[in-house]
mmCIF file of C-alpha atoms in Angstrom:
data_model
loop_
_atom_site.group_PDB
_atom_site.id
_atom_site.type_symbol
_atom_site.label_atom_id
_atom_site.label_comp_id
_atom_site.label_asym_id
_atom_site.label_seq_id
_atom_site.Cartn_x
_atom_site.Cartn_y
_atom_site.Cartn_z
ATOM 1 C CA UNK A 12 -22.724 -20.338 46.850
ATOM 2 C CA UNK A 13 -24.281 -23.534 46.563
ATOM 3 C CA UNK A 14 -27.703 -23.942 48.824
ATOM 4 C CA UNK A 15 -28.659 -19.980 48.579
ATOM 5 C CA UNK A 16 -30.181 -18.163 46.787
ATOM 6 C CA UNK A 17 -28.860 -16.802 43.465
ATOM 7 C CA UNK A 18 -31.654 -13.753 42.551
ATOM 8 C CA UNK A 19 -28.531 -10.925 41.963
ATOM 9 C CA UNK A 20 -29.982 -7.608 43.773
ATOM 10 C CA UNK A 21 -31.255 -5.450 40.923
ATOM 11 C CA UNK A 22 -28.193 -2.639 41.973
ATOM 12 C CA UNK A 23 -25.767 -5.731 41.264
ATOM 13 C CA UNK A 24 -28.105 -6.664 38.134
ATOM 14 C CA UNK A 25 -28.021 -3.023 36.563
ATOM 15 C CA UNK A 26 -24.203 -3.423 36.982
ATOM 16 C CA UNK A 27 -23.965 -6.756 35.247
ATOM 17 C CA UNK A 28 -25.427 -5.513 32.474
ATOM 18 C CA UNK A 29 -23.425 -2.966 31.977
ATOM 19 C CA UNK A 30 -20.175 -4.761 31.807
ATOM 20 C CA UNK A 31 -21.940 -6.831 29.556
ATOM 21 C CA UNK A 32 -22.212 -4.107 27.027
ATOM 22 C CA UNK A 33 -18.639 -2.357 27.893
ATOM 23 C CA UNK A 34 -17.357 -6.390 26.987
ATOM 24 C CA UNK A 35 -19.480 -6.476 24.115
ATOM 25 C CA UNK A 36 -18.740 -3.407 22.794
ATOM 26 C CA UNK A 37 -14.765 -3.475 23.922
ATOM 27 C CA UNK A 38 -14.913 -7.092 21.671
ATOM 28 C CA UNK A 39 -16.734 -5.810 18.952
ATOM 29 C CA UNK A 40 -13.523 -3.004 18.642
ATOM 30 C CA UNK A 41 -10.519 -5.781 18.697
ATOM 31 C CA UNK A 42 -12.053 -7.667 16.443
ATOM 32 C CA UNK A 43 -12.762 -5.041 14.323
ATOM 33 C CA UNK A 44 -9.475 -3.445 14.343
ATOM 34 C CA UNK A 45 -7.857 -7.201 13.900
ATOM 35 C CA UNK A 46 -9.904 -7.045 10.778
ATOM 36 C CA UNK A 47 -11.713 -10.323 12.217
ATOM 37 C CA UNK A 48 -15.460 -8.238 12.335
ATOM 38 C CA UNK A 49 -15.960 -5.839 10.397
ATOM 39 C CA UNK A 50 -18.762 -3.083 10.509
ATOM 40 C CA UNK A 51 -20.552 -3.236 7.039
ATOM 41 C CA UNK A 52 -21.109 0.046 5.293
ATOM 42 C CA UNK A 53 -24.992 -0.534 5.408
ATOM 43 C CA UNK A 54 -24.761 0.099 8.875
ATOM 44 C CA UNK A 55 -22.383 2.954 9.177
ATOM 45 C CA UNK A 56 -24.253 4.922 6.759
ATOM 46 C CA UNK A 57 -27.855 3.712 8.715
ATOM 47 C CA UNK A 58 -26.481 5.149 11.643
ATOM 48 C CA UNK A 59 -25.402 8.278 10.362
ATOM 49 C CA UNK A 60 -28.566 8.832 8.362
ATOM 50 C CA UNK A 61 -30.458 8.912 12.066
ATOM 51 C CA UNK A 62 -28.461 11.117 13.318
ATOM 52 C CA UNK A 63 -29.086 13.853 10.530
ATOM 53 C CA UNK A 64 -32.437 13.165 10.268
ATOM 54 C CA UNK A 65 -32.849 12.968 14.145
ATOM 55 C CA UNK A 66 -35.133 9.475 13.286
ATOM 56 C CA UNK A 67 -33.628 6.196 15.123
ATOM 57 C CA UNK A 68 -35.685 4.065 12.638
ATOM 58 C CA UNK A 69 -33.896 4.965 9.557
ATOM 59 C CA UNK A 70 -30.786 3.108 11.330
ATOM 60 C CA UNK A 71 -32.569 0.074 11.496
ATOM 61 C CA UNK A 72 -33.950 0.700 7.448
ATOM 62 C CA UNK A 73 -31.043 2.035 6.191
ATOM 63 C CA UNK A 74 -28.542 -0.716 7.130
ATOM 64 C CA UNK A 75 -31.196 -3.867 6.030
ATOM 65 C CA UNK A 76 -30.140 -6.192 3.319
ATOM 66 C CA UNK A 77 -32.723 -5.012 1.309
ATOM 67 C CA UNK A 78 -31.532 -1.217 1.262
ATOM 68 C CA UNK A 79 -28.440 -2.109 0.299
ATOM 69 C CA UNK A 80 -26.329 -4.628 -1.188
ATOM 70 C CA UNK A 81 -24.607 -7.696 0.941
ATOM 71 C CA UNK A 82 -20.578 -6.937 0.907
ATOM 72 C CA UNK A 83 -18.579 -9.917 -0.741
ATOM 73 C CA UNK A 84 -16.454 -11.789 1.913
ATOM 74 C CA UNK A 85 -12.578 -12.204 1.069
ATOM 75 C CA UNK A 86 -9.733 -14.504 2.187
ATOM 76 C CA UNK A 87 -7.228 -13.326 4.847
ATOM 77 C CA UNK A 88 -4.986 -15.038 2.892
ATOM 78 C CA UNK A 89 -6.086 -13.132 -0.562
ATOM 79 C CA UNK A 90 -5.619 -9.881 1.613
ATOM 80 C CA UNK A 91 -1.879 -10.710 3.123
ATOM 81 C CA UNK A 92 -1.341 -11.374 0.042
ATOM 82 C CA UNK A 93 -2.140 -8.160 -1.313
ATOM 83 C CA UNK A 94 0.921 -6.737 0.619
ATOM 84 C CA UNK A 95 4.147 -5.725 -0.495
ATOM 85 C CA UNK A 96 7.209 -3.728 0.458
ATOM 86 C CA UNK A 97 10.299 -1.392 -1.390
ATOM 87 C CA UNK A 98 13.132 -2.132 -1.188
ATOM 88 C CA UNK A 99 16.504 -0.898 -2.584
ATOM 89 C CA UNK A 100 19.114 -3.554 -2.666
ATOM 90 C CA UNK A 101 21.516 -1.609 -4.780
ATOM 91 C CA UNK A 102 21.820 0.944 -2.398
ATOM 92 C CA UNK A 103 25.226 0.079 -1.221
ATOM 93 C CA UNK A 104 25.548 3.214 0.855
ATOM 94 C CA UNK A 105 23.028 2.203 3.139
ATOM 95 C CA UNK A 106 22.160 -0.297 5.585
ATOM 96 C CA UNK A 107 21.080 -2.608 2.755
ATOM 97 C CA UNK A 108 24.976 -2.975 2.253
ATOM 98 C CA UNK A 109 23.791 -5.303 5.323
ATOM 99 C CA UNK A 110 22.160 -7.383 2.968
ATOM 100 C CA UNK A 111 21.618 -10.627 4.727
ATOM 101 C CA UNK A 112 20.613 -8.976 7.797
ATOM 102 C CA UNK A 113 17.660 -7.094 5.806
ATOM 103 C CA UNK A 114 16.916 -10.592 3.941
ATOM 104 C CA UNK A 115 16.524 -11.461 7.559
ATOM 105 C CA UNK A 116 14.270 -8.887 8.164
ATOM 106 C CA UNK A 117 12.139 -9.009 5.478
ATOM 107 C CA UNK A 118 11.669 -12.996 6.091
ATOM 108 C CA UNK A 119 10.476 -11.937 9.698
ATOM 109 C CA UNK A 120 8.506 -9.676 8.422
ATOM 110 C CA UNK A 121 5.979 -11.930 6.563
ATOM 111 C CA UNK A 122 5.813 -9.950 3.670
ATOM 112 C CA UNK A 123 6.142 -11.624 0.419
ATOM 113 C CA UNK A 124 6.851 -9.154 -2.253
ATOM 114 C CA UNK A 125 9.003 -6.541 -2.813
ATOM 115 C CA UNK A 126 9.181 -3.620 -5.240
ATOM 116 C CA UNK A 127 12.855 -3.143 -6.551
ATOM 117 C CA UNK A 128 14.991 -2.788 -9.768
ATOM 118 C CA UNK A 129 15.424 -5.244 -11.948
ATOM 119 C CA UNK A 130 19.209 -6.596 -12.027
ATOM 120 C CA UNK A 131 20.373 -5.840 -15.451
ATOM 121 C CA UNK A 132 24.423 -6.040 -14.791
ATOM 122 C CA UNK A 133 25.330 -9.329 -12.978
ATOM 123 C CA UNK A 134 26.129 -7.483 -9.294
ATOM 124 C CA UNK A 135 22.510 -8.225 -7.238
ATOM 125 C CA UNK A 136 21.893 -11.197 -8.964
ATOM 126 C CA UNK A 137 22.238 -13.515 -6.216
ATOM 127 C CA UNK A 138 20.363 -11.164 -3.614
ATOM 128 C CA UNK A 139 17.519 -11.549 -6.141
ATOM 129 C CA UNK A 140 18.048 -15.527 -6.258
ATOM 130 C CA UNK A 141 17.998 -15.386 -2.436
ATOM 131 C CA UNK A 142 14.769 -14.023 -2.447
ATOM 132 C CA UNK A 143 13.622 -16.528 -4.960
ATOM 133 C CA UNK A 144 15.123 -18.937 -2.052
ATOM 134 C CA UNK A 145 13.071 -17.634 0.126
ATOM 135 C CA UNK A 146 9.642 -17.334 -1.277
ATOM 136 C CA UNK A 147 9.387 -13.739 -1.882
ATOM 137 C CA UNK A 148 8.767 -12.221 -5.412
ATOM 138 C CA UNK A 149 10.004 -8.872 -6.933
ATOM 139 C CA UNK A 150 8.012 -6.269 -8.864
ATOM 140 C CA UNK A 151 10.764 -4.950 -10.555
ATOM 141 C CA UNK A 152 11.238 -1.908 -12.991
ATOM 142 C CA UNK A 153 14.395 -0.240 -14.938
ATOM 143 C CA UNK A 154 15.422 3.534 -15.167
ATOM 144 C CA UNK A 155 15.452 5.222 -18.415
ATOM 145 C CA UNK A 156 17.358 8.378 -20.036
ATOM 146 C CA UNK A 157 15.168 10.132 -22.799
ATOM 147 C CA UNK A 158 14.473 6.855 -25.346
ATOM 148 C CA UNK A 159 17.719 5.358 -23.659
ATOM 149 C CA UNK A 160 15.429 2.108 -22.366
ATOM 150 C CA UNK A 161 16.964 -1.491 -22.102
ATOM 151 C CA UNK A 162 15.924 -4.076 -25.071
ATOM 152 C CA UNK A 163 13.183 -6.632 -24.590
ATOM 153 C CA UNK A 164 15.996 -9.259 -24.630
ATOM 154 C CA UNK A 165 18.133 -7.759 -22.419
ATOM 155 C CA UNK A 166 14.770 -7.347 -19.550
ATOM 156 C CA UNK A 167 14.115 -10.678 -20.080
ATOM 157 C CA UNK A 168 17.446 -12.037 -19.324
ATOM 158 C CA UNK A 169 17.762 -10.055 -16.506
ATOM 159 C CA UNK A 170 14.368 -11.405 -15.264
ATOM 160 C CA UNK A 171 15.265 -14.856 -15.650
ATOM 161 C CA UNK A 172 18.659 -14.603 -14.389
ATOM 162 C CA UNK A 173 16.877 -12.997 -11.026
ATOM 163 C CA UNK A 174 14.741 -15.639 -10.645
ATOM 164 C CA UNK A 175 12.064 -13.735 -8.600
ATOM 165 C CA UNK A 176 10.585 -11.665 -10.772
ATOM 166 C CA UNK A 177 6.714 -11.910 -10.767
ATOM 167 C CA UNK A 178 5.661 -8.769 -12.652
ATOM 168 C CA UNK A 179 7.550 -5.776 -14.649
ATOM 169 C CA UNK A 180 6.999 -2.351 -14.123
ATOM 170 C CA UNK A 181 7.307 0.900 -16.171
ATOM 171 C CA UNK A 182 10.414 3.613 -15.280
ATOM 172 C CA UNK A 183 9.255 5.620 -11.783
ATOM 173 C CA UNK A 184 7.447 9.216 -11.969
ATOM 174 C CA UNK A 185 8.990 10.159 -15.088
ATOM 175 C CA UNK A 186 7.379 13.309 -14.475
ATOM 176 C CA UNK A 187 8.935 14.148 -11.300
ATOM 177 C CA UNK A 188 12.146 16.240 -11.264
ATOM 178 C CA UNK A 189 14.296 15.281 -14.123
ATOM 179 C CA UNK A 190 13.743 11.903 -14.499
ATOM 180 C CA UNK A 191 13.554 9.964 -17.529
ATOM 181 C CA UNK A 192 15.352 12.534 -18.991
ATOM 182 C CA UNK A 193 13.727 15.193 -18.151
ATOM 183 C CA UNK A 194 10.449 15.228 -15.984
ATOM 184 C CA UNK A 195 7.247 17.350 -16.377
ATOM 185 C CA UNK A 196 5.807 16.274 -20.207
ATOM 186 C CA UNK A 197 9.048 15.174 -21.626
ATOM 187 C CA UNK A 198 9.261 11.924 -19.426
ATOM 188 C CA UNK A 199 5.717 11.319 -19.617
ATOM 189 C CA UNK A 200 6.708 11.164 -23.326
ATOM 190 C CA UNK A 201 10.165 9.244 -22.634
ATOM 191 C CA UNK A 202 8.104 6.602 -20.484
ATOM 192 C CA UNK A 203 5.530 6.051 -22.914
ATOM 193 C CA UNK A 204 8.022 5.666 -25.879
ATOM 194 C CA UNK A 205 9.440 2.199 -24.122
ATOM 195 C CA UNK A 206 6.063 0.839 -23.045
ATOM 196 C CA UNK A 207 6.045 -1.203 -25.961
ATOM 197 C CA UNK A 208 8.972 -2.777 -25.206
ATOM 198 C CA UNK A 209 8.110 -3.646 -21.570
ATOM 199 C CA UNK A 210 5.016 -5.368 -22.859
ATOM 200 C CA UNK A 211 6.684 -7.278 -25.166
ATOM 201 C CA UNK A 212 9.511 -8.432 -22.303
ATOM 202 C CA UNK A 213 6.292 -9.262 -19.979
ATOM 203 C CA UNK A 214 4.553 -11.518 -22.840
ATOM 204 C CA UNK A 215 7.467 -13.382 -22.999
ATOM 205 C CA UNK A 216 8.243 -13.741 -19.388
ATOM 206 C CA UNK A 217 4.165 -14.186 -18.845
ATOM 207 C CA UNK A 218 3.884 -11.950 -16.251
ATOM 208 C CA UNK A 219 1.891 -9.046 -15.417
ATOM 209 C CA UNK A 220 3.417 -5.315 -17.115
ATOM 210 C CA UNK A 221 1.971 -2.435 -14.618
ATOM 211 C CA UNK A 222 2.122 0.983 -15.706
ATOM 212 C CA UNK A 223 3.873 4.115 -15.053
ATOM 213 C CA UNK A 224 3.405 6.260 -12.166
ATOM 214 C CA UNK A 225 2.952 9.706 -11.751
ATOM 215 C CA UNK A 226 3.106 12.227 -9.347
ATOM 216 C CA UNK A 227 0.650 14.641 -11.105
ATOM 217 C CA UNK A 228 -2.858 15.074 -12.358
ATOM 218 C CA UNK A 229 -1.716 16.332 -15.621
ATOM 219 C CA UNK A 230 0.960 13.696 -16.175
ATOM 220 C CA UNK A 231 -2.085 10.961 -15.738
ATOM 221 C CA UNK A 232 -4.150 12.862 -18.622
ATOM 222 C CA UNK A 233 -1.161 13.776 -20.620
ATOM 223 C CA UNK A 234 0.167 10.165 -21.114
ATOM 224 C CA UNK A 235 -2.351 8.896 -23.184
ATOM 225 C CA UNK A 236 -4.226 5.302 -22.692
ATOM 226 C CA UNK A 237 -1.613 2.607 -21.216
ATOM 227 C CA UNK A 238 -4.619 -0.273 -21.970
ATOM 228 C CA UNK A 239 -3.088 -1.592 -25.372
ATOM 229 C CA UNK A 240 0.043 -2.270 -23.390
ATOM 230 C CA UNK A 241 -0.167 -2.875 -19.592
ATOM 231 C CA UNK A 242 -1.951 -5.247 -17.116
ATOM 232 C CA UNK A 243 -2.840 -2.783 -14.490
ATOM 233 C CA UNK A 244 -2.715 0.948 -13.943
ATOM 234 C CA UNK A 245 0.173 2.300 -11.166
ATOM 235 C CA UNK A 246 -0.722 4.801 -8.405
ATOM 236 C CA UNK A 247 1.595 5.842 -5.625
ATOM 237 C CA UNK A 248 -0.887 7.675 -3.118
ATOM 238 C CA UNK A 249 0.098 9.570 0.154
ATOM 239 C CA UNK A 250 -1.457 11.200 2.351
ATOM 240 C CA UNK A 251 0.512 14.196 3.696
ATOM 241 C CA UNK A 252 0.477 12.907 7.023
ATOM 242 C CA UNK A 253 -3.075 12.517 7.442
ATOM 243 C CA UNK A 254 -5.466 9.512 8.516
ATOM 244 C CA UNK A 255 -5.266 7.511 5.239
ATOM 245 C CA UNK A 256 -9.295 7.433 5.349
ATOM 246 C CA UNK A 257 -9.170 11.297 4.568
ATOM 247 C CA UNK A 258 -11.508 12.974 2.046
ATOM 248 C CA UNK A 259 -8.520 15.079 0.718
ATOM 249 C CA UNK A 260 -7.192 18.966 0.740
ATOM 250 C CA UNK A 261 -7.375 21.554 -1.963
ATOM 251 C CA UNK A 262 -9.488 21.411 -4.893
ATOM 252 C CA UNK A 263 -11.388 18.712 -6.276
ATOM 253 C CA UNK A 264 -11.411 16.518 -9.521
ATOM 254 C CA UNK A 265 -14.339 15.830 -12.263
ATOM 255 C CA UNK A 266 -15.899 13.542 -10.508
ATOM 256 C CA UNK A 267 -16.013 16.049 -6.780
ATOM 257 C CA UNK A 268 -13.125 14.529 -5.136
ATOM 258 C CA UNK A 269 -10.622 16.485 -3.416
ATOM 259 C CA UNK A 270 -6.718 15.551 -4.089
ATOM 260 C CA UNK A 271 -5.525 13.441 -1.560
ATOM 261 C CA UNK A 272 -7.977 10.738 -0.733
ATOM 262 C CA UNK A 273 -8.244 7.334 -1.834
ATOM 263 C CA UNK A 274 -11.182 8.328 -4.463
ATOM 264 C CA UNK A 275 -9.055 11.144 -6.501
ATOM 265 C CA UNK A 276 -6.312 8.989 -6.519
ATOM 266 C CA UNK A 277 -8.201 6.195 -7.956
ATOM 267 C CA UNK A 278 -9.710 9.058 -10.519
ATOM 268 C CA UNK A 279 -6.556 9.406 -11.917
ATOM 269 C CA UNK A 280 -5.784 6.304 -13.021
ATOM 270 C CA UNK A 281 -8.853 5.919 -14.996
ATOM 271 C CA UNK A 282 -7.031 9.207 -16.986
ATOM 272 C CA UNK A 283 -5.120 7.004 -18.545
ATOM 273 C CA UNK A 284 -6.002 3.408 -17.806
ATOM 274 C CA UNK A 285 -10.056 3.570 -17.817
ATOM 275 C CA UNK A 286 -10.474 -0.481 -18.041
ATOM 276 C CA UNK A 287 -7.601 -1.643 -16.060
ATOM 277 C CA UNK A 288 -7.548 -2.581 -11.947
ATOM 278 C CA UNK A 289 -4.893 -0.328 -9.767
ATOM 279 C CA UNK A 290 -1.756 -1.320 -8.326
ATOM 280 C CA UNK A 291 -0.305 1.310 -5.556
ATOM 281 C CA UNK A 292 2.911 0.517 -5.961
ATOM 282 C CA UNK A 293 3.966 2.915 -3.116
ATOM 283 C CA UNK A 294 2.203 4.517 -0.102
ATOM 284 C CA UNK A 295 3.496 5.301 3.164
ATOM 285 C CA UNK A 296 4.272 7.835 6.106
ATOM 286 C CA UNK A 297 7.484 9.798 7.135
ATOM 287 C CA UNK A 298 7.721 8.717 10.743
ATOM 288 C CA UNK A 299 10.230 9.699 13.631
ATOM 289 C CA UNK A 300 10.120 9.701 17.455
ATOM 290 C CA UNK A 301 10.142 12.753 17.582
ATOM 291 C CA UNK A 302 8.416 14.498 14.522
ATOM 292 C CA UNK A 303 9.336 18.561 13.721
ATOM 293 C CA UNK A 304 8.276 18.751 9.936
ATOM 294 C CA UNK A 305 5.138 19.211 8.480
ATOM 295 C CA UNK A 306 3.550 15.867 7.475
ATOM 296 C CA UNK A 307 5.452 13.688 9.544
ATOM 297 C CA UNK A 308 3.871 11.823 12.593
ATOM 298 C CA UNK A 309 5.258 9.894 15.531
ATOM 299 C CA UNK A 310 6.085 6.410 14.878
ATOM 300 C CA UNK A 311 3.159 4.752 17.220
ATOM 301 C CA UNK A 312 0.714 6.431 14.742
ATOM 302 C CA UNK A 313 2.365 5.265 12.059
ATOM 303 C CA UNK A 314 1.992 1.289 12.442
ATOM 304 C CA UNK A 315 -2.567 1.890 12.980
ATOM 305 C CA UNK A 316 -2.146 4.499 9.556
ATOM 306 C CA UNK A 317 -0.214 1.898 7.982
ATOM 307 C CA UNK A 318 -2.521 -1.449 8.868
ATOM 308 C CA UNK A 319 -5.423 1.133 8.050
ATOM 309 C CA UNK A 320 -4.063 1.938 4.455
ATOM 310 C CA UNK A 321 -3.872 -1.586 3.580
ATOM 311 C CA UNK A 322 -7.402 -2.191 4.893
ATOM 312 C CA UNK A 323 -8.583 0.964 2.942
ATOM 313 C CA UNK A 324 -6.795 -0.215 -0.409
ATOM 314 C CA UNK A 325 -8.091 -3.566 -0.088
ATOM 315 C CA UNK A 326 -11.434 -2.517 -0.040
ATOM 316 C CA UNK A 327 -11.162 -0.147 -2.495
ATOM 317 C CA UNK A 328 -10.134 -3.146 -4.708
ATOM 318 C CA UNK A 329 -6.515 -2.479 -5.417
ATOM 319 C CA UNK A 330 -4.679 -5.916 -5.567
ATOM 320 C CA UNK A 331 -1.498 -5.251 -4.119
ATOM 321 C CA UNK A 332 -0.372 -2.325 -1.958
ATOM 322 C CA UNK A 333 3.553 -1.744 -1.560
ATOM 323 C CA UNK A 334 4.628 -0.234 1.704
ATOM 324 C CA UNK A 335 7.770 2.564 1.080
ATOM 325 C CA UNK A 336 9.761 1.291 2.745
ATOM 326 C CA UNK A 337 11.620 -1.095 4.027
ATOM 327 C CA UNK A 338 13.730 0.968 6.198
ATOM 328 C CA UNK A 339 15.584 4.633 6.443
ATOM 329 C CA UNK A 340 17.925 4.666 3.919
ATOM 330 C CA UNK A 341 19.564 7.625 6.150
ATOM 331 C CA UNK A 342 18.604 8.686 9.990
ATOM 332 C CA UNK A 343 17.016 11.813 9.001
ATOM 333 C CA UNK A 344 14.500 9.555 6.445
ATOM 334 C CA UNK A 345 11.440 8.479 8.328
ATOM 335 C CA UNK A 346 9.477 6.368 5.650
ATOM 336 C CA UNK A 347 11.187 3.094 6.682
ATOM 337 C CA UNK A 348 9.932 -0.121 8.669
ATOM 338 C CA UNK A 349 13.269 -0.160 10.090
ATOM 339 C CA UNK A 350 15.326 2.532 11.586
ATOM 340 C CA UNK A 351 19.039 3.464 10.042
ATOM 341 C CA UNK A 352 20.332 1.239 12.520
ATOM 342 C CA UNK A 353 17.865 -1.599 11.363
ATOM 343 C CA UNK A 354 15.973 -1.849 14.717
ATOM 344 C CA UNK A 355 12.076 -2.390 14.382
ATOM 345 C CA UNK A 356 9.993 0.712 14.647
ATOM 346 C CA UNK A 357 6.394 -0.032 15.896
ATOM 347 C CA UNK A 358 5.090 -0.147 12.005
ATOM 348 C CA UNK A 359 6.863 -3.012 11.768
ATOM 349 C CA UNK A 360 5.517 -5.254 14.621
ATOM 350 C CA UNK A 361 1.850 -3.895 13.434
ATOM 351 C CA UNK A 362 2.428 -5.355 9.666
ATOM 352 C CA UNK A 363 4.181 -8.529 11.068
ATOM 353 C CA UNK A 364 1.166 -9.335 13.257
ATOM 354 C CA UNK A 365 -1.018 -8.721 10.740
#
């Protein structure tokens, strides 16, 4: 109070200072987890350099400017934009048949790009132009069958017709299953055979061309070099479940990282793309209230993996990062922002507020 004396008894003094620290510290965490302060490597691996060597003044060495190099600071609005989402409009059988309530969605959301397929018949045309509408760009690709690809012409119409079409992809894992008439080597051939042709549609249109993805090591080394062709390599990464900052399970690659992580990924497209920058044009987790498989995690973990993998690719220098996906196509699908019944899972709220 005013008039006495303010000396704080050195009990009450002991205990100031440490709430100051619990604040400090507690504030350092937000803001680090809002991505508003961030840690810098220098002093992450200063730290753990003490510890091993059992030395406290290495932390303080380690982590100077002079060890190491100063990190480059970005724009939060580079890194939102950096995000993107799948979609799969033509999937009439699911809740995207509730096509302006998703629009609605994904305008909440605050996302603005989508990975879908390009319109080449007349029927999504105007969900396309909506998007246009809207603000929100597509990064759309086209199935094939063996060399059964559609023409340059015929892509670009369909791109201009759309309206929102900001970069052109090559046919999905054409190693995976059958697809692009046939999987394993023969659609890493089938793919490569129309690359060509997808350059030649994105020259015209003046927008990016990214490359194929894959869903094996091989396919990545068996393609062949995409540079003469495409703007930017194609990765889809997942993580089985795990923390997306995970070194990676089973055996390692060339350069001693172990499949799964961000690095090995990021190995692979230098297979077949050695001077191009990555896209990861899908990445996500299999989320449910109530997980029972293997690799699937409860949907509160989801939404801090999620914010994380963004984070993780951003830093690792990939330029845009497409969440799968928008929601569960079906109720026993977990990979979705949304539920079946299009209500917001927690993954959601995290990538809105972000």
């Amino acid at each position: 109070m005013k008039g006495k004396d303010q000396t704080v008894p050195s009990s009450a003094a002991a205990t100031l200072r440490r709430r100051r620290i619990i604040f400090r510290c507690v504030g350092l965490v937000v803001l680090t987890a809002c991505g508003c302060a961030l840690l810098t490597n220098a002093s992450l691996r200063g730290d753990a350099l003490a510890k091993r060597s059992g030395d406290p003044s290495l932390a303080d060495t380690a982590g100077s400017s002079s060890a190491l190099h100063d990190e480059q600071a970005s724009s939060a609005a580079a890194f939102v934009d950096s995000i993107g989402v799948q979609t799969h409009i033509n999937y009439t059988d699911t809740p995207y048949a509730n096509w302006q309530q998703v629009l609605a969605e994904i305008n909440r959301l605050g996302v603005r790009h989508i990975r879908d397929a390009l319109p080449l018949t007349p029927t999504f045309v105007k969900n396309h132009q909506q998007l246009a509408a809207a603000g929100i760009r597509c990064t759309c690709g086209f199935s094939i069958n063996k060399g059964n690809a559609p023409t340059p012409e015929a892509i670009v119409q369909a791109a201009r017709a759309a309206s929102d079409v900001e970069a052109l992809e090559a046919p999905n894992e054409c190693d995976a299953g059958t697809n692009c008439g046939g999987g394993s080597d023969a659609g890493v051939t089938h793919v490569m055979a129309v690359l060509p042709q997808l350059a030649q549609a994105a020259r015209t249109l003046q927008v990016p061309a990214i490359g194929p993805s894959f869903t094996r090591q091989e396919a990545y080394a068996a393609s062949g070099p995409i540079t003469p062709w495409m703007t930017y390599g194609n990765l889809h990464v997942y993580f089985g479940g795990r923390n997306p900052g995970s070194e990676g399970w089973g055996a390692g690659d060339e350069q001693g990282h172990r499949y799964g992580s961000f690095d090995w990924w990021l190995d692979q497209s230098k297979r077949n793309a050695p001077s191009l920058p990555e896209l990861i044009t899908e990445t996500g987790y299999e989320a449910f209230d109530t997980p029972t498989r293997p690799g699937t995690i409860p949907v509160q973990l989801e939404g801090t993996y999620l914010v994380r993998t963004l984070l993780l690719a951003w830093n690792h220098g990939v330029q845009r990062t497409f969440i799968y996906e928008m929601l569960d196509e079906f109720p026993d699908s977990g990979y979705g922002l949304l539920r079946h019944d299009l209500s917001e899972k927690p993954a959601y709220l995290a990538i809105k507020n972000l």
